[in-house]
Coordinates of C-alpha atoms and ligand atoms in Angstrom, one line a residue:
M1 CA 103.2 131.2 78.9
K2 CA 101.2 128.1 78.0
V3 CA 101.8 124.6 79.4
A4 CA 100.6 121.3 77.8
V5 CA 100.3 118.7 80.1
I6 CA 99.5 115.4 79.0
G7 CA 97.2 113.7 81.5
A8 CA 94.9 115.4 83.9
G9 CA 94.7 113.5 87.2
Q10 CA 95.2 115.3 90.6
L11 CA 98.9 116.1 89.8
G12 CA 98.1 117.9 86.7
R13 CA 95.2 119.8 88.7
M14 CA 97.7 120.8 91.1
L15 CA 100.5 121.9 88.1
A16 CA 97.8 123.8 87.3
L17 CA 96.8 125.8 90.4
S18 CA 100.3 126.6 91.3
G19 CA 100.7 127.7 87.8
Y20 CA 97.7 130.2 88.1
P21 CA 99.4 132.8 90.5
L22 CA 102.6 132.9 88.1
G23 CA 100.1 133.9 85.1
I24 CA 101.4 130.0 83.6
R25 CA 98.4 128.7 81.9
C26 CA 98.2 124.7 81.9
E27 CA 96.1 122.5 79.4
F28 CA 95.2 119.4 79.3
Y29 CA 95.1 116.3 77.3
D30 CA 93.2 112.9 78.5
R31 CA 91.0 110.5 77.5
S32 CA 88.1 112.0 79.1
A33 CA 87.2 115.5 80.3
D34 CA 85.5 114.5 83.5
T35 CA 89.0 114.4 85.3
P36 CA 90.5 116.5 88.2
G37 CA 92.5 118.4 85.8
G38 CA 89.7 119.2 83.2
Q39 CA 87.9 120.8 86.2
V40 CA 90.6 123.8 86.6
G41 CA 91.5 124.3 83.1
P42 CA 90.7 124.1 79.4
I43 CA 91.2 120.0 78.4
A44 CA 91.3 118.5 75.2
T45 CA 90.4 114.8 74.9
G46 CA 91.8 111.6 72.9
E47 CA 93.7 108.7 73.0
F48 CA 97.4 108.5 74.4
D49 CA 98.7 107.2 70.9
D50 CA 96.7 109.5 68.3
I51 CA 99.5 111.4 67.2
A52 CA 97.5 113.7 65.2
R53 CA 95.4 114.8 68.1
L54 CA 98.4 114.9 70.3
A55 CA 99.9 117.6 67.7
T56 CA 97.5 119.6 67.8
F57 CA 97.2 119.9 71.2
A58 CA 101.0 120.4 71.8
A59 CA 101.5 122.9 68.9
R60 CA 99.2 125.6 71.0
A61 CA 101.8 125.4 74.0
D62 CA 105.5 127.1 74.6
V63 CA 106.2 124.0 76.5
L64 CA 104.7 120.0 77.0
T65 CA 105.1 118.3 80.1
F66 CA 103.0 114.8 82.0
D67 CA 101.2 114.1 84.9
W68 CA 101.1 110.7 83.9
E69 CA 103.9 108.4 83.5
N70 CA 102.4 105.5 81.0
I71 CA 102.2 107.3 78.3
P72 CA 103.8 105.8 75.3
V73 CA 107.0 107.3 74.7
S74 CA 106.5 106.8 70.7
S75 CA 103.6 109.2 71.1
L76 CA 106.0 111.9 72.6
E77 CA 109.0 111.2 70.3
P78 CA 106.7 112.8 67.0
L79 CA 105.9 115.8 69.4
A80 CA 109.9 116.8 70.1
G81 CA 109.7 119.0 66.7
L82 CA 106.9 121.2 67.6
V83 CA 107.4 122.1 71.3
P84 CA 110.6 121.6 73.9
I85 CA 109.2 118.3 76.2
Y86 CA 110.3 118.5 79.9
P87 CA 110.8 116.0 81.6
Q88 CA 112.8 114.5 78.4
P89 CA 111.0 111.6 76.7
G90 CA 114.6 109.6 77.3
A91 CA 114.1 109.7 81.2
L92 CA 110.4 108.7 80.9
A93 CA 111.5 105.6 78.8
I94 CA 114.0 104.4 81.5
A95 CA 111.4 105.1 84.1
Q96 CA 109.0 102.7 82.5
D97 CA 110.7 100.0 82.6
R98 CA 111.8 98.8 86.1
L99 CA 115.0 96.6 84.7
L100 CA 116.2 99.6 82.4
E101 CA 115.9 101.8 85.6
K102 CA 117.3 99.7 88.0
T103 CA 120.4 99.3 85.6
L104 CA 120.6 102.8 85.5
F105 CA 120.8 103.3 89.3
R106 CA 123.8 100.3 89.1
D107 CA 125.7 102.1 86.4
L108 CA 125.8 105.6 88.1
G109 CA 126.9 103.8 91.6
I110 CA 123.4 104.4 93.4
P111 CA 122.9 100.9 95.7
T112 CA 119.8 98.8 94.4
P113 CA 118.3 95.9 95.9
A114 CA 119.8 92.4 93.9
F115 CA 118.3 92.2 90.9
A116 CA 117.6 89.9 87.7
P117 CA 115.4 90.2 84.4
V118 CA 112.9 87.1 84.3
D119 CA 111.4 86.2 80.7
L120 CA 110.9 82.3 81.5
R121 CA 110.1 80.1 84.4
S122 CA 114.0 78.6 84.2
D123 CA 114.8 82.6 84.6
L124 CA 112.9 82.7 87.5
E125 CA 114.5 79.5 89.1
A126 CA 118.2 80.8 88.1
A127 CA 117.3 84.2 89.7
V128 CA 115.8 82.8 92.9
E129 CA 118.9 80.6 93.0
R130 CA 121.7 83.3 92.5
I131 CA 119.6 86.2 94.5
G132 CA 117.7 84.0 97.3
I133 CA 114.4 84.0 99.3
P134 CA 112.8 85.8 100.3
G135 CA 112.4 88.5 96.9
V136 CA 109.7 90.1 94.9
L137 CA 108.6 89.6 91.7
K138 CA 108.0 92.4 89.5
T139 CA 106.2 93.4 85.9
R140 CA 109.1 95.8 84.1
R141 CA 106.5 97.9 82.6
L142 CA 103.1 99.5 84.0
G143 CA 103.7 98.5 87.4
Y144 CA 102.5 101.3 90.1
D145 CA 100.9 101.4 93.7
G146 CA 102.2 97.9 94.5
K147 CA 100.4 96.3 91.0
G148 CA 102.0 93.9 89.2
Q149 CA 103.9 92.6 91.7
A150 CA 104.4 89.2 93.8
R151 CA 106.4 88.7 96.8
I152 CA 108.4 85.1 97.0
M153 CA 108.6 84.7 100.9
K154 CA 109.1 81.0 100.7
R155 CA 110.0 78.5 97.5
A156 CA 106.0 77.2 97.7
D157 CA 105.5 80.6 96.7
I158 CA 107.8 80.5 93.3
D159 CA 104.5 78.7 91.5
A160 CA 101.7 81.2 92.5
A161 CA 104.1 84.3 91.8
W162 CA 104.9 82.4 88.2
R163 CA 100.7 82.0 87.7
Q164 CA 100.1 85.6 88.9
L165 CA 102.9 87.1 86.8
G166 CA 104.7 84.6 83.8
G167 CA 104.7 85.5 80.5
D168 CA 105.0 89.3 81.2
A169 CA 108.6 90.6 80.9
L170 CA 109.6 90.4 84.7
I171 CA 112.2 91.5 87.3
Y172 CA 113.3 89.3 90.3
E173 CA 114.5 91.9 93.4
G174 CA 116.2 90.4 96.6
F175 CA 113.9 91.6 99.4
V176 CA 114.8 94.4 101.6
R177 CA 114.2 94.2 105.1
F178 CA 114.2 98.1 105.5
Q179 CA 113.7 100.2 108.7
R180 CA 112.2 103.1 106.6
E181 CA 111.4 104.1 103.2
V182 CA 111.7 107.6 101.9
S183 CA 111.8 109.7 99.2
L184 CA 113.8 112.9 97.8
V185 CA 111.7 115.2 95.6
A186 CA 114.3 117.3 93.5
V187 CA 114.3 119.8 90.5
R188 CA 116.7 120.9 87.8
S189 CA 116.0 123.6 85.5
T190 CA 116.7 124.9 81.7
K191 CA 119.7 126.5 83.1
G192 CA 121.1 123.2 85.0
E193 CA 120.0 125.0 88.4
F194 CA 119.7 122.3 90.8
A195 CA 117.4 122.1 94.1
A196 CA 116.4 119.1 96.4
Y197 CA 113.7 119.3 99.1
P198 CA 114.4 117.7 102.7
L199 CA 114.1 113.8 102.6
A200 CA 110.5 112.6 103.1
E201 CA 109.4 109.4 105.1
N202 CA 106.6 107.3 103.6
V203 CA 104.3 104.7 104.6
H204 CA 102.6 102.2 102.0
R205 CA 99.4 100.6 102.8
H206 CA 98.7 97.7 100.2
G207 CA 101.5 99.4 98.2
I208 CA 99.6 102.5 98.0
L209 CA 101.3 105.8 99.7
A210 CA 99.3 106.1 103.0
E211 CA 101.4 109.2 104.8
T212 CA 104.0 111.2 104.6
R213 CA 106.2 113.2 107.2
A214 CA 109.2 115.5 106.4
P215 CA 111.7 116.7 106.5
A216 CA 112.8 113.1 107.9
A217 CA 116.8 112.7 107.9
R218 CA 117.7 112.1 110.9
R219 CA 121.2 112.7 109.6
A220 CA 122.6 115.0 107.4
S221 CA 124.6 112.4 105.9
L222 CA 121.5 110.8 104.4
Q223 CA 120.1 113.8 103.2
R224 CA 123.5 114.4 101.4
A225 CA 123.7 110.9 100.1
A226 CA 120.1 111.1 99.1
E227 CA 121.0 114.5 97.0
K228 CA 124.1 113.0 95.5
H229 CA 122.1 110.0 93.7
V230 CA 119.4 112.2 92.7
R231 CA 121.9 114.5 91.3
A232 CA 123.8 111.9 89.3
V233 CA 120.2 110.7 87.5
L234 CA 119.1 114.3 86.7
E235 CA 122.5 115.1 85.3
R236 CA 122.5 111.8 83.2
F237 CA 119.8 113.2 81.2
R238 CA 120.2 117.0 81.7
Y239 CA 117.1 116.7 83.0
V240 CA 114.8 120.0 83.0
G241 CA 111.9 119.3 85.9
V242 CA 110.8 117.6 89.0
L243 CA 112.1 114.1 89.6
A244 CA 111.7 111.9 92.6
M245 CA 113.4 109.2 93.8
E246 CA 112.1 106.4 96.5
F247 CA 114.5 104.9 98.8
F248 CA 114.5 102.2 101.1
V249 CA 116.9 102.8 104.3
E250 CA 118.4 99.8 105.8
G251 CA 121.0 99.8 108.0
G252 CA 121.5 103.7 108.1
T253 CA 122.0 103.0 104.1
L254 CA 120.0 104.2 101.0
I255 CA 119.0 101.3 98.4
A256 CA 117.3 103.0 95.4
N257 CA 113.6 101.5 94.6
E258 CA 112.6 103.6 92.3
M259 CA 112.2 107.0 90.3
A260 CA 109.1 109.2 89.2
P261 CA 110.2 111.6 86.5
R262 CA 107.3 113.9 87.4
V263 CA 105.8 115.5 90.5
H264 CA 105.0 112.9 93.2
N265 CA 102.6 112.0 95.8
S266 CA 105.5 112.0 98.6
G267 CA 105.9 115.8 97.6
H268 CA 102.2 117.0 98.2
W269 CA 103.2 118.1 101.7
T270 CA 105.5 120.7 99.7
I271 CA 102.4 123.1 98.9
E272 CA 101.8 124.2 102.4
G273 CA 105.3 123.0 103.9
A274 CA 107.9 124.0 101.8
Q275 CA 108.8 127.9 100.9
T276 CA 107.7 126.8 97.2
S277 CA 105.6 123.8 96.0
Q278 CA 106.9 120.9 94.0
F279 CA 104.5 121.7 91.4
E280 CA 105.6 125.8 91.1
N281 CA 109.1 124.5 91.0
H282 CA 108.2 122.1 88.3
L283 CA 106.9 125.2 86.2
R284 CA 109.3 127.3 86.7
A285 CA 112.1 124.8 85.5
I286 CA 110.3 124.0 82.6
T287 CA 109.5 127.3 81.5
G288 CA 113.1 128.6 81.8
L289 CA 112.1 130.5 85.3
P290 CA 114.9 130.5 88.5
L291 CA 113.7 127.7 91.1
G292 CA 112.4 128.9 94.2
S293 CA 113.6 127.6 97.6
T294 CA 113.0 124.0 98.9
A295 CA 113.4 124.8 102.3
A296 CA 110.7 123.5 104.7
R297 CA 108.6 126.1 106.7
G298 CA 108.2 123.6 109.5
H299 CA 107.6 120.1 110.3
S300 CA 104.6 119.0 107.7
A301 CA 102.6 115.3 107.7
M302 CA 100.2 114.4 104.8
V303 CA 97.8 111.5 104.8
N304 CA 95.9 110.5 101.4
F305 CA 92.8 109.7 101.6
V306 CA 92.0 106.2 99.6
G307 CA 88.8 105.2 98.6
R308 CA 87.0 107.4 100.8
M309 CA 87.2 111.2 101.9
P310 CA 86.5 112.6 105.2
A311 CA 83.6 114.9 106.0
P312 CA 85.1 118.2 104.9
S313 CA 83.0 119.8 108.5
R314 CA 85.2 117.1 110.7
A315 CA 88.3 117.6 108.7
L316 CA 88.2 121.3 108.4
A317 CA 87.3 121.3 112.4
M318 CA 90.9 120.6 112.7
P319 CA 93.0 123.7 113.1
G320 CA 95.8 124.4 110.4
L321 CA 94.6 121.3 108.4
H322 CA 94.5 121.9 104.6
L323 CA 92.7 119.7 102.9
H324 CA 92.7 118.6 99.1
D325 CA 89.7 117.3 97.4
Y326 CA 90.7 116.0 93.8
G327 CA 86.8 116.2 92.7
K328 CA 87.2 112.8 91.1
S329 CA 83.8 111.7 90.1
E330 CA 83.4 108.3 91.4
A331 CA 85.1 107.1 94.5
R332 CA 86.5 103.7 94.5
P333 CA 88.2 101.4 96.6
G334 CA 92.3 101.8 96.2
R335 CA 91.7 105.5 94.1
K336 CA 93.6 108.5 95.6
L337 CA 90.8 110.9 96.2
G338 CA 92.4 113.7 98.1
H339 CA 95.0 114.6 100.8
A340 CA 95.4 116.7 104.0
T341 CA 98.6 118.6 105.1
L342 CA 99.5 119.8 108.4
V343 CA 102.5 121.8 109.2
A344 CA 103.4 122.0 113.0
P345 CA 106.2 123.7 114.6
T346 CA 107.9 120.5 115.8
A347 CA 108.4 117.4 114.7
R348 CA 106.5 116.2 118.1
A349 CA 103.4 118.4 117.4
R350 CA 103.6 116.9 113.8
D351 CA 103.2 113.3 114.9
A352 CA 100.8 113.9 117.5
A353 CA 98.8 115.7 114.5
L354 CA 99.3 112.9 112.1
A355 CA 98.1 110.4 114.7
R356 CA 94.7 112.3 114.6
M357 CA 94.5 112.9 110.8
R358 CA 94.9 109.4 110.5
R359 CA 91.3 108.7 112.1
L360 CA 89.6 111.4 109.9
T361 CA 88.1 108.5 107.4
Ligands
AMP1 P1 107.3 99.6 93.9 O1 106.1 99.3 93.2 O2 108.3 98.8 93.2 O3 106.8 101.3 94.6 O4 106.5 98.6 95.5 C1 105.5 99.3 96.4 C2 105.9 98.5 97.5 O5 106.5 97.5 97.7 C3 107.4 99.6 98.2 O6 107.1 100.8 98.5 C4 107.4 98.6 99.2 O7 107.0 98.6 99.9 C5 107.8 97.2 98.6 N1 109.0 96.7 97.8 C6 108.9 96.8 96.8 N2 110.0 96.3 96.5 C7 110.5 95.8 97.5 C8 111.8 94.9 97.7 N3 113.0 94.9 96.9 N4 112.0 94.6 99.1 C9 111.2 95.0 100.0 N5 110.2 95.5 99.8 C10 109.4 96.2 98.2

């Protein structure tokens, strides 16, 4: 089986690594060969809107997938006649636009923050009037890791938020005073099989995921509610592959923030912490194989290394620690360079280990 992966970042790299034991070969397409994926599998280079190059690349594979969310959907659509594309470009199109995404959630009965589209300055005034302050102004497209957003905590912030983002297609959201942020990674196969991992709890710093703990549901009802919401999204698209959905937990209720139609950073713990990793399950799903168990093996903690990797000699001196270095050629502030996971027998032991892992860099 040959899987064509558009985007060769760390997600593609981990996808390829999980494919090798199953005899599934991943080949990549990205702008540059010097990428985390390009170090572990063959890579073709080209622009993401070069349809001819993309078509040559896709035609060699049994199935096409992607590790990057901002691929133009108009580049994928012409490839649909050449090879099956999973997840479906229709799901990607919705996930690329925060307004369409929140509208979908609302249509499916999934709670979201209050939201309103903002194109003009007068729309912002009207949205603030209706939804109130505090709130968050975000670009509808191309926002990730906290980029393209401005908080409006008081009326005086409106001007600065507009100066920063005005001119783009925007969305204004009510500010959620959440107690925790959680995510659910789930998978649906070509045969309609569904499986979900235990909820993970995430902590973000500067809008970037810093750490994850899983399992994180303190009540079974929270897990059930998350699975119901994600399942509704997957069924809507007859989706194939892994999808992650991020929620705020406010007063014991889940409020959907966003979805990612791909393997997700908050699911990296599954490599060592679950019976089958999210990467293997994505490959199983898109190649028509049975899904693997999503049960946790214990209590996992994952820390991201952003901007700086720890010294391997120091990190690996921690018993039970699994180190992942993405092999990026350059360390830049705000860039995800690697992560570490530790699986402990109890939640308490996991939390103690997490405190030590935080101090590695
Ligand atoms: P996002 O790019 O939408 O994932 O937002 C990045 C981070 O900003 C989230 O993980 C939250 O911590 C915070 N955030 C985003 N939207 C809201 C909101 N409506 N209310 C409160 N915090 C938010």
